[in-house]
Amino acid sequence: MVDTSDKQQRLLTIFERLLPLVDSVSDKVRFAALLGVGLDVWIFIWLFFLKSWSLTSALIVAGVVLLPLLILLRFWWALEELKDLPNIAGRMMTDAKGEIQETVQGIRAGQVKKLGFLSSAKSLWSIGSMATEARELLGSYISIGTLVNPLSLILGFLSLLFVLLLMVIGLVLLILAFF
């Protein structure tokens, strides 16, 4: 049987190896998303000010161009949350381990308390704080779901290709603006 400290150490080792990779990918996705937003603004300026399209038409085109960028921003957010997952899990494990040890020691010593009104309120407060931590952890699991969902991965890859296409279109529009 594997000791819990051994499992915790293996988990920390995995996170230590994984976090630099996640940080690097997060930076690249953020750069691509910011580049895409800049190019989207450039396309809007080109359409509205230089080609005199109507405001509605220029906003519609800019809005359609913005959709793949929202997918990239979701990936970036998921990667940023994934970087904080070891801290959240560590806090939860430490809190739970301390509370369980305290309860077991109290039961062994025969100090089983009867719950009064104040102790019940304190227990509810503890449950609320644990629920808050669980919500943070659940948020990270949802982000992990974004990163491992095959459809989401395909959409993320297509969004990155779209930013590359947007760069080409932006350069062509820049050349056309000067001529």
PDB file of C-alpha atoms in Angstrom:
ATOM      1  CA  MET A   1       0.000   0.000   0.000  1.00  0.00           C
ATOM      2  CA  VAL A   2       1.337   3.409  -0.970  1.00  0.00           C
ATOM      3  CA  ASP A   3       1.784   5.929   1.832  1.00  0.00           C
ATOM      4  CA  THR A   4      -0.167   9.202   1.516  1.00  0.00           C
ATOM      5  CA  SER A   5       3.025  11.234   1.914  1.00  0.00           C
ATOM      6  CA  ASP A   6       4.507   9.250  -0.985  1.00  0.00           C
ATOM      7  CA  LYS A   7       1.432  10.006  -3.105  1.00  0.00           C
ATOM      8  CA  GLN A   8       1.618  13.662  -2.141  1.00  0.00           C
ATOM      9  CA  GLN A   9       5.325  13.789  -3.037  1.00  0.00           C
ATOM     10  CA  ARG A  10       4.690  12.152  -6.424  1.00  0.00           C
ATOM     11  CA  LEU A  11       1.881  14.621  -7.080  1.00  0.00           C
ATOM     12  CA  LEU A  12       4.146  17.548  -6.207  1.00  0.00           C
ATOM     13  CA  THR A  13       6.834  16.165  -8.517  1.00  0.00           C
ATOM     14  CA  ILE A  14       4.335  15.935 -11.372  1.00  0.00           C
ATOM     15  CA  PHE A  15       3.179  19.505 -10.747  1.00  0.00           C
ATOM     16  CA  GLU A  16       6.794  20.748 -10.619  1.00  0.00           C
ATOM     17  CA  ARG A  17       7.426  19.238 -14.046  1.00  0.00           C
ATOM     18  CA  LEU A  18       4.102  20.309 -15.504  1.00  0.00           C
ATOM     19  CA  LEU A  19       3.879  23.916 -14.293  1.00  0.00           C
ATOM     20  CA  PRO A  20       6.735  25.372 -16.406  1.00  0.00           C
ATOM     21  CA  LEU A  21       5.164  23.831 -19.505  1.00  0.00           C
ATOM     22  CA  VAL A  22       1.725  25.147 -18.564  1.00  0.00           C
ATOM     23  CA  ASP A  23       3.179  28.603 -17.895  1.00  0.00           C
ATOM     24  CA  SER A  24       4.938  28.681 -21.264  1.00  0.00           C
ATOM     25  CA  VAL A  25       1.857  27.571 -23.181  1.00  0.00           C
ATOM     26  CA  SER A  26      -0.258  30.072 -21.245  1.00  0.00           C
ATOM     27  CA  ASP A  27       2.065  32.907 -22.261  1.00  0.00           C
ATOM     28  CA  LYS A  28       1.923  31.874 -25.926  1.00  0.00           C
ATOM     29  CA  VAL A  29      -1.878  31.618 -25.946  1.00  0.00           C
ATOM     30  CA  ARG A  30      -2.158  35.013 -24.227  1.00  0.00           C
ATOM     31  CA  PHE A  31       0.149  36.566 -26.823  1.00  0.00           C
ATOM     32  CA  ALA A  32      -1.867  35.044 -29.673  1.00  0.00           C
ATOM     33  CA  ALA A  33      -5.123  36.303 -28.147  1.00  0.00           C
ATOM     34  CA  LEU A  34      -3.743  39.828 -27.635  1.00  0.00           C
ATOM     35  CA  LEU A  35      -2.348  39.837 -31.169  1.00  0.00           C
ATOM     36  CA  GLY A  36      -5.746  38.743 -32.467  1.00  0.00           C
ATOM     37  CA  VAL A  37      -7.521  41.506 -30.543  1.00  0.00           C
ATOM     38  CA  GLY A  38      -5.105  44.072 -31.987  1.00  0.00           C
ATOM     39  CA  LEU A  39      -5.669  42.755 -35.494  1.00  0.00           C
ATOM     40  CA  ASP A  40      -9.423  42.786 -34.920  1.00  0.00           C
ATOM     41  CA  VAL A  41      -9.227  46.465 -33.974  1.00  0.00           C
ATOM     42  CA  TRP A  42      -7.100  47.124 -37.074  1.00  0.00           C
ATOM     43  CA  ILE A  43      -9.655  45.413 -39.330  1.00  0.00           C
ATOM     44  CA  PHE A  44     -12.448  47.481 -37.755  1.00  0.00           C
ATOM     45  CA  ILE A  45     -10.459  50.699 -38.289  1.00  0.00           C
ATOM     46  CA  TRP A  46      -9.712  49.728 -41.890  1.00  0.00           C
ATOM     47  CA  LEU A  47     -13.326  48.895 -42.657  1.00  0.00           C
ATOM     48  CA  PHE A  48     -14.965  51.818 -40.870  1.00  0.00           C
ATOM     49  CA  PHE A  49     -12.536  54.686 -41.330  1.00  0.00           C
ATOM     50  CA  LEU A  50     -10.566  53.826 -44.452  1.00  0.00           C
ATOM     51  CA  LYS A  51     -13.198  52.026 -46.539  1.00  0.00           C
ATOM     52  CA  SER A  52     -16.205  53.913 -45.126  1.00  0.00           C
ATOM     53  CA  TRP A  53     -18.302  50.869 -44.354  1.00  0.00           C
ATOM     54  CA  SER A  54     -21.280  51.476 -42.121  1.00  0.00           C
ATOM     55  CA  LEU A  55     -20.705  51.190 -38.384  1.00  0.00           C
ATOM     56  CA  THR A  56     -23.068  48.214 -38.173  1.00  0.00           C
ATOM     57  CA  SER A  57     -21.277  46.288 -40.921  1.00  0.00           C
ATOM     58  CA  ALA A  58     -17.833  47.002 -39.469  1.00  0.00           C
ATOM     59  CA  LEU A  59     -18.986  45.951 -35.980  1.00  0.00           C
ATOM     60  CA  ILE A  60     -20.510  42.733 -37.325  1.00  0.00           C
ATOM     61  CA  VAL A  61     -17.265  41.795 -39.083  1.00  0.00           C
ATOM     62  CA  ALA A  62     -15.221  42.695 -35.992  1.00  0.00           C
ATOM     63  CA  GLY A  63     -17.606  40.675 -33.804  1.00  0.00           C
ATOM     64  CA  VAL A  64     -17.336  37.591 -36.016  1.00  0.00           C
ATOM     65  CA  VAL A  65     -13.543  37.911 -35.972  1.00  0.00           C
ATOM     66  CA  LEU A  66     -13.677  38.162 -32.180  1.00  0.00           C
ATOM     67  CA  LEU A  67     -15.397  34.767 -31.679  1.00  0.00           C
ATOM     68  CA  PRO A  68     -12.292  32.570 -32.155  1.00  0.00           C
ATOM     69  CA  LEU A  69     -10.376  34.938 -29.914  1.00  0.00           C
ATOM     70  CA  LEU A  70     -12.862  34.249 -27.132  1.00  0.00           C
ATOM     71  CA  ILE A  71     -12.030  30.546 -27.433  1.00  0.00           C
ATOM     72  CA  LEU A  72      -8.332  31.378 -27.072  1.00  0.00           C
ATOM     73  CA  LEU A  73      -9.057  33.523 -24.043  1.00  0.00           C
ATOM     74  CA  ARG A  74     -10.963  30.595 -22.477  1.00  0.00           C
ATOM     75  CA  PHE A  75      -7.913  28.374 -23.013  1.00  0.00           C
ATOM     76  CA  TRP A  76      -5.679  31.025 -21.487  1.00  0.00           C
ATOM     77  CA  TRP A  77      -7.976  31.316 -18.464  1.00  0.00           C
ATOM     78  CA  ALA A  78      -8.026  27.526 -18.059  1.00  0.00           C
ATOM     79  CA  LEU A  79      -4.226  27.397 -18.134  1.00  0.00           C
ATOM     80  CA  GLU A  80      -3.965  30.207 -15.594  1.00  0.00           C
ATOM     81  CA  GLU A  81      -6.338  28.369 -13.246  1.00  0.00           C
ATOM     82  CA  LEU A  82      -4.413  25.156 -13.778  1.00  0.00           C
ATOM     83  CA  LYS A  83      -1.258  26.887 -12.527  1.00  0.00           C
ATOM     84  CA  ASP A  84      -2.997  27.554  -9.179  1.00  0.00           C
ATOM     85  CA  LEU A  85      -4.364  24.020  -8.752  1.00  0.00           C
ATOM     86  CA  PRO A  86      -1.431  22.764  -6.591  1.00  0.00           C
ATOM     87  CA  ASN A  87      -1.993  25.586  -4.086  1.00  0.00           C
ATOM     88  CA  ILE A  88      -5.722  24.929  -3.831  1.00  0.00           C
ATOM     89  CA  ALA A  89      -5.240  21.170  -3.496  1.00  0.00           C
ATOM     90  CA  GLY A  90      -2.472  21.642  -0.919  1.00  0.00           C
ATOM     91  CA  ARG A  91      -4.626  23.948   1.215  1.00  0.00           C
ATOM     92  CA  MET A  92      -7.545  21.527   1.056  1.00  0.00           C
ATOM     93  CA  MET A  93      -5.369  18.538   1.972  1.00  0.00           C
ATOM     94  CA  THR A  94      -3.750  20.388   4.890  1.00  0.00           C
ATOM     95  CA  ASP A  95      -7.081  21.635   6.261  1.00  0.00           C
ATOM     96  CA  ALA A  96      -8.793  18.270   5.897  1.00  0.00           C
ATOM     97  CA  LYS A  97      -5.876  16.355   7.422  1.00  0.00           C
ATOM     98  CA  GLY A  98      -5.774  18.681  10.445  1.00  0.00           C
ATOM     99  CA  GLU A  99      -9.517  18.477  11.050  1.00  0.00           C
ATOM    100  CA  ILE A 100      -9.584  14.693  10.701  1.00  0.00           C
ATOM    101  CA  GLN A 101      -6.656  14.247  13.110  1.00  0.00           C
ATOM    102  CA  GLU A 102      -8.297  16.569  15.639  1.00  0.00           C
ATOM    103  CA  THR A 103     -11.575  14.667  15.444  1.00  0.00           C
ATOM    104  CA  VAL A 104      -9.898  11.257  15.766  1.00  0.00           C
ATOM    105  CA  GLN A 105      -7.861  12.418  18.778  1.00  0.00           C
ATOM    106  CA  GLY A 106     -11.000  13.784  20.419  1.00  0.00           C
ATOM    107  CA  ILE A 107     -12.883  10.527  19.892  1.00  0.00           C
ATOM    108  CA  ARG A 108      -9.969   8.446  21.244  1.00  0.00           C
ATOM    109  CA  ALA A 109      -9.771  10.667  24.339  1.00  0.00           C
ATOM    110  CA  GLY A 110     -13.511  10.281  24.886  1.00  0.00           C
ATOM    111  CA  GLN A 111     -14.211  13.940  24.280  1.00  0.00           C
ATOM    112  CA  VAL A 112     -17.267  13.537  22.104  1.00  0.00           C
ATOM    113  CA  LYS A 113     -19.061  16.880  22.285  1.00  0.00           C
ATOM    114  CA  LYS A 114     -22.747  17.356  22.057  1.00  0.00           C
ATOM    115  CA  LEU A 115     -23.573  19.971  19.521  1.00  0.00           C
ATOM    116  CA  GLY A 116     -25.098  23.089  20.959  1.00  0.00           C
ATOM    117  CA  PHE A 117     -26.354  26.103  19.060  1.00  0.00           C
ATOM    118  CA  LEU A 118     -22.990  27.888  18.901  1.00  0.00           C
ATOM    119  CA  SER A 119     -21.014  24.807  17.971  1.00  0.00           C
ATOM    120  CA  SER A 120     -23.585  24.012  15.270  1.00  0.00           C
ATOM    121  CA  ALA A 121     -23.159  27.521  13.864  1.00  0.00           C
ATOM    122  CA  LYS A 122     -19.381  27.060  13.925  1.00  0.00           C
ATOM    123  CA  SER A 123     -19.742  23.735  12.106  1.00  0.00           C
ATOM    124  CA  LEU A 124     -21.910  25.374   9.470  1.00  0.00           C
ATOM    125  CA  TRP A 125     -19.264  28.073   9.077  1.00  0.00           C
ATOM    126  CA  SER A 126     -16.626  25.346   8.551  1.00  0.00           C
ATOM    127  CA  ILE A 127     -18.828  23.620   5.999  1.00  0.00           C
ATOM    128  CA  GLY A 128     -19.255  26.942   4.196  1.00  0.00           C
ATOM    129  CA  SER A 129     -15.496  27.543   4.071  1.00  0.00           C
ATOM    130  CA  MET A 130     -14.901  24.000   2.811  1.00  0.00           C
ATOM    131  CA  ALA A 131     -17.593  24.532   0.165  1.00  0.00           C
ATOM    132  CA  THR A 132     -15.816  27.706  -0.938  1.00  0.00           C
ATOM    133  CA  GLU A 133     -12.553  25.783  -1.315  1.00  0.00           C
ATOM    134  CA  ALA A 134     -14.378  23.005  -3.160  1.00  0.00           C
ATOM    135  CA  ARG A 135     -15.877  25.590  -5.522  1.00  0.00           C
ATOM    136  CA  GLU A 136     -12.372  26.906  -6.255  1.00  0.00           C
ATOM    137  CA  LEU A 137     -11.204  23.365  -6.920  1.00  0.00           C
ATOM    138  CA  LEU A 138     -14.274  22.617  -9.028  1.00  0.00           C
ATOM    139  CA  GLY A 139     -13.532  25.729 -11.069  1.00  0.00           C
ATOM    140  CA  SER A 140     -10.077  24.317 -11.747  1.00  0.00           C
ATOM    141  CA  TYR A 141     -11.543  20.960 -12.713  1.00  0.00           C
ATOM    142  CA  ILE A 142     -13.881  22.699 -15.138  1.00  0.00           C
ATOM    143  CA  SER A 143     -10.871  24.412 -16.686  1.00  0.00           C
ATOM    144  CA  ILE A 144      -9.120  21.084 -16.955  1.00  0.00           C
ATOM    145  CA  GLY A 145     -12.211  19.842 -18.759  1.00  0.00           C
ATOM    146  CA  THR A 146     -11.716  22.624 -21.291  1.00  0.00           C
ATOM    147  CA  LEU A 147      -8.153  21.493 -21.856  1.00  0.00           C
ATOM    148  CA  VAL A 148      -8.936  17.793 -22.352  1.00  0.00           C
ATOM    149  CA  ASN A 149     -12.197  17.992 -24.277  1.00  0.00           C
ATOM    150  CA  PRO A 150     -11.430  16.879 -27.871  1.00  0.00           C
ATOM    151  CA  LEU A 151     -13.923  19.300 -29.442  1.00  0.00           C
ATOM    152  CA  SER A 152     -12.533  22.138 -27.357  1.00  0.00           C
ATOM    153  CA  LEU A 153      -8.962  21.225 -28.363  1.00  0.00           C
ATOM    154  CA  ILE A 154      -9.926  21.204 -32.040  1.00  0.00           C
ATOM    155  CA  LEU A 155     -11.612  24.593 -31.673  1.00  0.00           C
ATOM    156  CA  GLY A 156      -8.533  25.938 -29.862  1.00  0.00           C
ATOM    157  CA  PHE A 157      -6.246  24.715 -32.636  1.00  0.00           C
ATOM    158  CA  LEU A 158      -8.523  26.226 -35.281  1.00  0.00           C
ATOM    159  CA  SER A 159      -8.552  29.478 -33.321  1.00  0.00           C
ATOM    160  CA  LEU A 160      -4.750  29.576 -33.352  1.00  0.00           C
ATOM    161  CA  LEU A 161      -4.799  28.993 -37.121  1.00  0.00           C
ATOM    162  CA  PHE A 162      -7.387  31.759 -37.412  1.00  0.00           C
ATOM    163  CA  VAL A 163      -5.041  34.199 -35.644  1.00  0.00           C
ATOM    164  CA  LEU A 164      -2.324  33.251 -38.157  1.00  0.00           C
ATOM    165  CA  LEU A 165      -4.779  33.890 -41.007  1.00  0.00           C
ATOM    166  CA  LEU A 166      -5.764  37.149 -39.318  1.00  0.00           C
ATOM    167  CA  MET A 167      -2.100  38.217 -39.331  1.00  0.00           C
ATOM    168  CA  VAL A 168      -1.904  37.643 -43.085  1.00  0.00           C
ATOM    169  CA  ILE A 169      -5.153  39.550 -43.641  1.00  0.00           C
ATOM    170  CA  GLY A 170      -3.925  42.386 -41.402  1.00  0.00           C
ATOM    171  CA  LEU A 171      -0.689  42.677 -43.384  1.00  0.00           C
ATOM    172  CA  VAL A 172      -2.580  42.690 -46.693  1.00  0.00           C
ATOM    173  CA  LEU A 173      -4.913  45.394 -45.383  1.00  0.00           C
ATOM    174  CA  LEU A 174      -1.917  47.438 -44.210  1.00  0.00           C
ATOM    175  CA  ILE A 175      -0.383  47.233 -47.673  1.00  0.00           C
ATOM    176  CA  LEU A 176      -3.715  48.190 -49.250  1.00  0.00           C
ATOM    177  CA  ALA A 177      -4.048  51.152 -46.869  1.00  0.00           C
ATOM    178  CA  PHE A 178      -0.839  52.669 -48.256  1.00  0.00           C
ATOM    179  CA  PHE A 179      -1.840  52.229 -51.922  1.00  0.00           C
TER     180      PHE A 179
END
